[in-house]
Amino acid sequence: MSGSSHGHTPAAWTGVTIAFIGFCISGAFVVMAKPAGFWAGMVVVALGGVVGLTMRGMGMGMAPKRGARTQAGAQAQG
């Protein structure tokens, strides 16, 4: 996976970092038995996804590789 540069973009790092913080918030509030805090953490997790997708849309993510699928399909048929 290290050869494919999977997830090595500012959009991926930012989205995952925000989601990780949200999971930590939710986990802390589960231990404290505070449902409102748990759901606030889940909102932060969702926000991480939105931020990551927004940054990807702004060009900070990895561009899709369109040629790789076509070549793999041609090799399988050939």
mmCIF file of N, CA and C in Angstrom:
data_model
loop_
_atom_site.group_PDB
_atom_site.id
_atom_site.type_symbol
_atom_site.label_atom_id
_atom_site.label_comp_id
_atom_site.label_asym_id
_atom_site.label_seq_id
_atom_site.Cartn_x
_atom_site.Cartn_y
_atom_site.Cartn_z
ATOM 1 N N MET A 1 0.819 -1.189 0.000
ATOM 2 C CA MET A 1 0.000 0.000 0.000
ATOM 3 C C MET A 1 0.866 1.257 0.000
ATOM 4 N N SER A 2 2.076 1.174 0.507
ATOM 5 C CA SER A 2 2.917 2.362 0.536
ATOM 6 C C SER A 2 3.332 2.785 -0.865
ATOM 7 N N GLY A 3 3.355 1.860 -1.810
ATOM 8 C CA GLY A 3 3.720 2.198 -3.171
ATOM 9 C C GLY A 3 2.615 2.892 -3.940
ATOM 10 N N SER A 4 1.385 2.826 -3.456
ATOM 11 C CA SER A 4 0.268 3.415 -4.191
ATOM 12 C C SER A 4 -0.060 4.832 -3.757
ATOM 13 N N SER A 5 0.604 5.351 -2.734
ATOM 14 C CA SER A 5 0.342 6.694 -2.198
ATOM 15 C C SER A 5 -1.099 6.844 -1.729
ATOM 16 N N HIS A 6 -1.706 5.754 -1.301
ATOM 17 C CA HIS A 6 -3.085 5.769 -0.848
ATOM 18 C C HIS A 6 -3.212 6.601 0.430
ATOM 19 N N GLY A 7 -3.957 7.688 0.372
ATOM 20 C CA GLY A 7 -4.239 8.496 1.549
ATOM 21 C C GLY A 7 -3.164 9.490 1.941
ATOM 22 N N HIS A 8 -2.159 9.668 1.103
ATOM 23 C CA HIS A 8 -1.083 10.597 1.430
ATOM 24 C C HIS A 8 -1.367 11.974 0.835
ATOM 25 N N THR A 9 -2.495 12.563 1.232
ATOM 26 C CA THR A 9 -2.874 13.879 0.739
ATOM 27 C C THR A 9 -3.319 14.739 1.922
ATOM 28 N N PRO A 10 -3.255 16.056 1.777
ATOM 29 C CA PRO A 10 -3.741 16.920 2.858
ATOM 30 C C PRO A 10 -5.214 16.679 3.183
ATOM 31 N N ALA A 11 -6.025 16.388 2.181
ATOM 32 C CA ALA A 11 -7.454 16.138 2.416
ATOM 33 C C ALA A 11 -7.645 14.899 3.289
ATOM 34 N N ALA A 12 -6.909 13.835 2.984
ATOM 35 C CA ALA A 12 -7.042 12.598 3.756
ATOM 36 C C ALA A 12 -6.552 12.785 5.190
ATOM 37 N N TRP A 13 -5.393 13.386 5.350
ATOM 38 C CA TRP A 13 -4.844 13.579 6.698
ATOM 39 C C TRP A 13 -5.755 14.465 7.542
ATOM 40 N N THR A 14 -6.275 15.526 6.971
ATOM 41 C CA THR A 14 -7.133 16.435 7.731
ATOM 42 C C THR A 14 -8.441 15.759 8.117
ATOM 43 N N GLY A 15 -9.070 15.093 7.171
ATOM 44 C CA GLY A 15 -10.339 14.413 7.454
ATOM 45 C C GLY A 15 -10.193 13.332 8.514
ATOM 46 N N VAL A 16 -9.141 12.536 8.411
ATOM 47 C CA VAL A 16 -8.932 11.460 9.381
ATOM 48 C C VAL A 16 -8.579 12.020 10.757
ATOM 49 N N THR A 17 -7.796 13.077 10.800
ATOM 50 C CA THR A 17 -7.438 13.687 12.090
ATOM 51 C C THR A 17 -8.669 14.234 12.799
ATOM 52 N N ILE A 18 -9.531 14.922 12.071
ATOM 53 C CA ILE A 18 -10.756 15.455 12.668
ATOM 54 C C ILE A 18 -11.658 14.316 13.137
ATOM 55 N N ALA A 19 -11.786 13.266 12.319
ATOM 56 C CA ALA A 19 -12.620 12.125 12.707
ATOM 57 C C ALA A 19 -12.048 11.430 13.946
ATOM 58 N N PHE A 20 -10.725 11.300 14.032
ATOM 59 C CA PHE A 20 -10.094 10.678 15.195
ATOM 60 C C PHE A 20 -10.387 11.481 16.462
ATOM 61 N N ILE A 21 -10.316 12.799 16.360
ATOM 62 C CA ILE A 21 -10.646 13.645 17.511
ATOM 63 C C ILE A 21 -12.100 13.430 17.920
ATOM 64 N N GLY A 22 -12.984 13.315 16.940
ATOM 65 C CA GLY A 22 -14.396 13.053 17.235
ATOM 66 C C GLY A 22 -14.595 11.728 17.938
ATOM 67 N N PHE A 23 -13.880 10.682 17.499
ATOM 68 C CA PHE A 23 -13.978 9.385 18.166
ATOM 69 C C PHE A 23 -13.469 9.472 19.600
ATOM 70 N N CYS A 24 -12.410 10.225 19.818
ATOM 71 C CA CYS A 24 -11.898 10.396 21.186
ATOM 72 C C CYS A 24 -12.917 11.115 22.072
ATOM 73 N N ILE A 25 -13.554 12.149 21.535
ATOM 74 C CA ILE A 25 -14.589 12.866 22.277
ATOM 75 C C ILE A 25 -15.735 11.916 22.624
ATOM 76 N N SER A 26 -16.206 11.167 21.622
ATOM 77 C CA SER A 26 -17.310 10.238 21.857
ATOM 78 C C SER A 26 -16.947 9.177 22.882
ATOM 79 N N GLY A 27 -15.745 8.646 22.774
ATOM 80 C CA GLY A 27 -15.305 7.627 23.721
ATOM 81 C C GLY A 27 -15.246 8.140 25.147
ATOM 82 N N ALA A 28 -14.770 9.357 25.307
ATOM 83 C CA ALA A 28 -14.696 9.947 26.650
ATOM 84 C C ALA A 28 -16.094 10.118 27.245
ATOM 85 N N PHE A 29 -17.032 10.562 26.416
ATOM 86 C CA PHE A 29 -18.383 10.774 26.928
ATOM 87 C C PHE A 29 -19.147 9.467 27.146
ATOM 88 N N VAL A 30 -18.773 8.400 26.443
ATOM 89 C CA VAL A 30 -19.369 7.095 26.725
ATOM 90 C C VAL A 30 -18.973 6.655 28.127
ATOM 91 N N VAL A 31 -17.692 6.822 28.450
ATOM 92 C CA VAL A 31 -17.198 6.436 29.775
ATOM 93 C C VAL A 31 -17.876 7.272 30.866
ATOM 94 N N MET A 32 -18.134 8.543 30.560
ATOM 95 C CA MET A 32 -18.786 9.423 31.540
ATOM 96 C C MET A 32 -20.305 9.278 31.536
ATOM 97 N N ALA A 33 -20.845 8.432 30.658
ATOM 98 C CA ALA A 33 -22.289 8.194 30.539
ATOM 99 C C ALA A 33 -23.070 9.473 30.257
ATOM 100 N N LYS A 34 -22.576 10.239 29.289
ATOM 101 C CA LYS A 34 -23.230 11.480 28.870
ATOM 102 C C LYS A 34 -23.603 11.366 27.386
ATOM 103 N N PRO A 35 -24.844 10.974 27.087
ATOM 104 C CA PRO A 35 -25.242 10.768 25.687
ATOM 105 C C PRO A 35 -25.110 12.011 24.802
ATOM 106 N N ALA A 36 -25.365 13.178 25.350
ATOM 107 C CA ALA A 36 -25.269 14.393 24.533
ATOM 108 C C ALA A 36 -23.829 14.611 24.059
ATOM 109 N N GLY A 37 -22.870 14.361 24.930
ATOM 110 C CA GLY A 37 -21.467 14.497 24.543
ATOM 111 C C GLY A 37 -21.059 13.468 23.514
ATOM 112 N N PHE A 38 -21.596 12.251 23.641
ATOM 113 C CA PHE A 38 -21.326 11.208 22.653
ATOM 114 C C PHE A 38 -21.781 11.657 21.273
ATOM 115 N N TRP A 39 -22.997 12.167 21.193
ATOM 116 C CA TRP A 39 -23.515 12.596 19.893
ATOM 117 C C TRP A 39 -22.787 13.821 19.366
ATOM 118 N N ALA A 40 -22.316 14.672 20.257
ATOM 119 C CA ALA A 40 -21.500 15.812 19.812
ATOM 120 C C ALA A 40 -20.213 15.297 19.162
ATOM 121 N N GLY A 41 -19.624 14.259 19.751
ATOM 122 C CA GLY A 41 -18.435 13.653 19.155
ATOM 123 C C GLY A 41 -18.730 13.039 17.800
ATOM 124 N N MET A 42 -19.904 12.426 17.655
ATOM 125 C CA MET A 42 -20.281 11.844 16.372
ATOM 126 C C MET A 42 -20.464 12.929 15.306
ATOM 127 N N VAL A 43 -20.930 14.098 15.728
ATOM 128 C CA VAL A 43 -21.043 15.227 14.794
ATOM 129 C C VAL A 43 -19.652 15.635 14.321
ATOM 130 N N VAL A 44 -18.674 15.622 15.222
ATOM 131 C CA VAL A 44 -17.298 15.952 14.845
ATOM 132 C C VAL A 44 -16.754 14.903 13.872
ATOM 133 N N VAL A 45 -17.088 13.635 14.079
ATOM 134 C CA VAL A 45 -16.664 12.578 13.152
ATOM 135 C C VAL A 45 -17.228 12.856 11.759
ATOM 136 N N ALA A 46 -18.508 13.166 11.680
ATOM 137 C CA ALA A 46 -19.132 13.475 10.386
ATOM 138 C C ALA A 46 -18.515 14.718 9.760
ATOM 139 N N LEU A 47 -18.186 15.688 10.599
ATOM 140 C CA LEU A 47 -17.539 16.905 10.113
ATOM 141 C C LEU A 47 -16.194 16.581 9.465
ATOM 142 N N GLY A 48 -15.475 15.606 10.014
ATOM 143 C CA GLY A 48 -14.206 15.182 9.417
ATOM 144 C C GLY A 48 -14.404 14.677 7.996
ATOM 145 N N GLY A 49 -15.463 13.909 7.786
ATOM 146 C CA GLY A 49 -15.760 13.433 6.439
ATOM 147 C C GLY A 49 -16.110 14.554 5.484
ATOM 148 N N VAL A 50 -16.894 15.490 5.963
ATOM 149 C CA VAL A 50 -17.287 16.631 5.129
ATOM 150 C C VAL A 50 -16.067 17.477 4.776
ATOM 151 N N VAL A 51 -15.211 17.723 5.754
ATOM 152 C CA VAL A 51 -14.009 18.528 5.504
ATOM 153 C C VAL A 51 -13.097 17.814 4.500
ATOM 154 N N GLY A 52 -12.909 16.497 4.679
ATOM 155 C CA GLY A 52 -12.068 15.744 3.751
ATOM 156 C C GLY A 52 -12.597 15.787 2.330
ATOM 157 N N LEU A 53 -13.894 15.587 2.168
ATOM 158 C CA LEU A 53 -14.487 15.627 0.825
ATOM 159 C C LEU A 53 -14.426 17.026 0.223
ATOM 160 N N THR A 54 -14.625 18.045 1.055
ATOM 161 C CA THR A 54 -14.541 19.429 0.567
ATOM 162 C C THR A 54 -13.131 19.747 0.098
ATOM 163 N N MET A 55 -12.141 19.337 0.893
ATOM 164 C CA MET A 55 -10.751 19.584 0.499
ATOM 165 C C MET A 55 -10.393 18.817 -0.773
ATOM 166 N N ARG A 56 -10.916 17.597 -0.899
ATOM 167 C CA ARG A 56 -10.680 16.828 -2.123
ATOM 168 C C ARG A 56 -11.283 17.536 -3.326
ATOM 169 N N GLY A 57 -12.465 18.103 -3.136
ATOM 170 C CA GLY A 57 -13.110 18.857 -4.203
ATOM 171 C C GLY A 57 -12.348 20.118 -4.577
ATOM 172 N N MET A 58 -11.590 20.649 -3.622
ATOM 173 C CA MET A 58 -10.783 21.846 -3.874
ATOM 174 C C MET A 58 -9.438 21.501 -4.515
ATOM 175 N N GLY A 59 -9.186 20.216 -4.751
ATOM 176 C CA GLY A 59 -7.960 19.818 -5.421
ATOM 177 C C GLY A 59 -6.844 19.390 -4.487
ATOM 178 N N MET A 60 -7.130 19.195 -3.208
ATOM 179 C CA MET A 60 -6.097 18.801 -2.258
ATOM 180 C C MET A 60 -6.049 17.293 -2.036
ATOM 181 N N GLY A 61 -6.849 16.564 -2.781
ATOM 182 C CA GLY A 61 -6.857 15.100 -2.689
ATOM 183 C C GLY A 61 -6.144 14.503 -3.886
ATOM 184 N N MET A 62 -6.135 13.186 -3.954
ATOM 185 C CA MET A 62 -5.475 12.504 -5.052
ATOM 186 C C MET A 62 -6.405 12.435 -6.251
ATOM 187 N N ALA A 63 -5.864 12.729 -7.410
ATOM 188 C CA ALA A 63 -6.650 12.644 -8.640
ATOM 189 C C ALA A 63 -6.882 11.176 -8.968
ATOM 190 N N PRO A 64 -8.073 10.817 -9.419
ATOM 191 C CA PRO A 64 -8.334 9.413 -9.776
ATOM 192 C C PRO A 64 -7.482 8.980 -10.963
ATOM 193 N N LYS A 65 -7.015 7.735 -10.919
ATOM 194 C CA LYS A 65 -6.215 7.188 -12.014
ATOM 195 C C LYS A 65 -7.152 6.445 -12.957
ATOM 196 N N ARG A 66 -7.424 7.021 -14.093
ATOM 197 C CA ARG A 66 -8.382 6.440 -15.027
ATOM 198 C C ARG A 66 -7.743 5.368 -15.907
ATOM 199 N N GLY A 67 -6.475 5.466 -16.230
ATOM 200 C CA GLY A 67 -5.816 4.545 -17.135
ATOM 201 C C GLY A 67 -5.542 3.181 -16.529
ATOM 202 N N ALA A 68 -5.435 3.085 -15.219
ATOM 203 C CA ALA A 68 -5.066 1.830 -14.570
ATOM 204 C C ALA A 68 -6.130 0.754 -14.784
ATOM 205 N N ARG A 69 -7.383 1.113 -14.726
ATOM 206 C CA ARG A 69 -8.463 0.145 -14.916
ATOM 207 C C ARG A 69 -8.500 -0.349 -16.358
ATOM 208 N N THR A 70 -8.324 0.558 -17.287
ATOM 209 C CA THR A 70 -8.376 0.203 -18.694
ATOM 210 C C THR A 70 -7.247 -0.765 -19.040
ATOM 211 N N GLN A 71 -6.039 -0.502 -18.526
ATOM 212 C CA GLN A 71 -4.910 -1.371 -18.812
ATOM 213 C C GLN A 71 -5.101 -2.747 -18.182
ATOM 214 N N ALA A 72 -5.612 -2.798 -16.985
ATOM 215 C CA ALA A 72 -5.837 -4.085 -16.311
ATOM 216 C C ALA A 72 -6.875 -4.902 -17.072
ATOM 217 N N GLY A 73 -7.905 -4.256 -17.547
ATOM 218 C CA GLY A 73 -8.937 -4.949 -18.314
ATOM 219 C C GLY A 73 -8.402 -5.476 -19.638
ATOM 220 N N ALA A 74 -7.525 -4.704 -20.261
ATOM 221 C CA ALA A 74 -6.947 -5.122 -21.546
ATOM 222 C C ALA A 74 -6.012 -6.304 -21.343
ATOM 223 N N GLN A 75 -5.266 -6.340 -20.254
ATOM 224 C CA GLN A 75 -4.356 -7.446 -19.982
ATOM 225 C C GLN A 75 -5.128 -8.726 -19.690
ATOM 226 N N ALA A 76 -6.255 -8.606 -19.001
ATOM 227 C CA ALA A 76 -7.052 -9.782 -18.669
ATOM 228 C C ALA A 76 -7.660 -10.406 -19.934
ATOM 229 N N GLN A 77 -8.012 -9.561 -20.897
ATOM 230 C CA GLN A 77 -8.627 -10.057 -22.121
ATOM 231 C C GLN A 77 -7.577 -10.581 -23.106
ATOM 232 N N GLY A 78 -6.350 -10.005 -23.043
ATOM 233 C CA GLY A 78 -5.300 -10.266 -24.027
ATOM 234 C C GLY A 78 -4.653 -11.551 -23.888
#
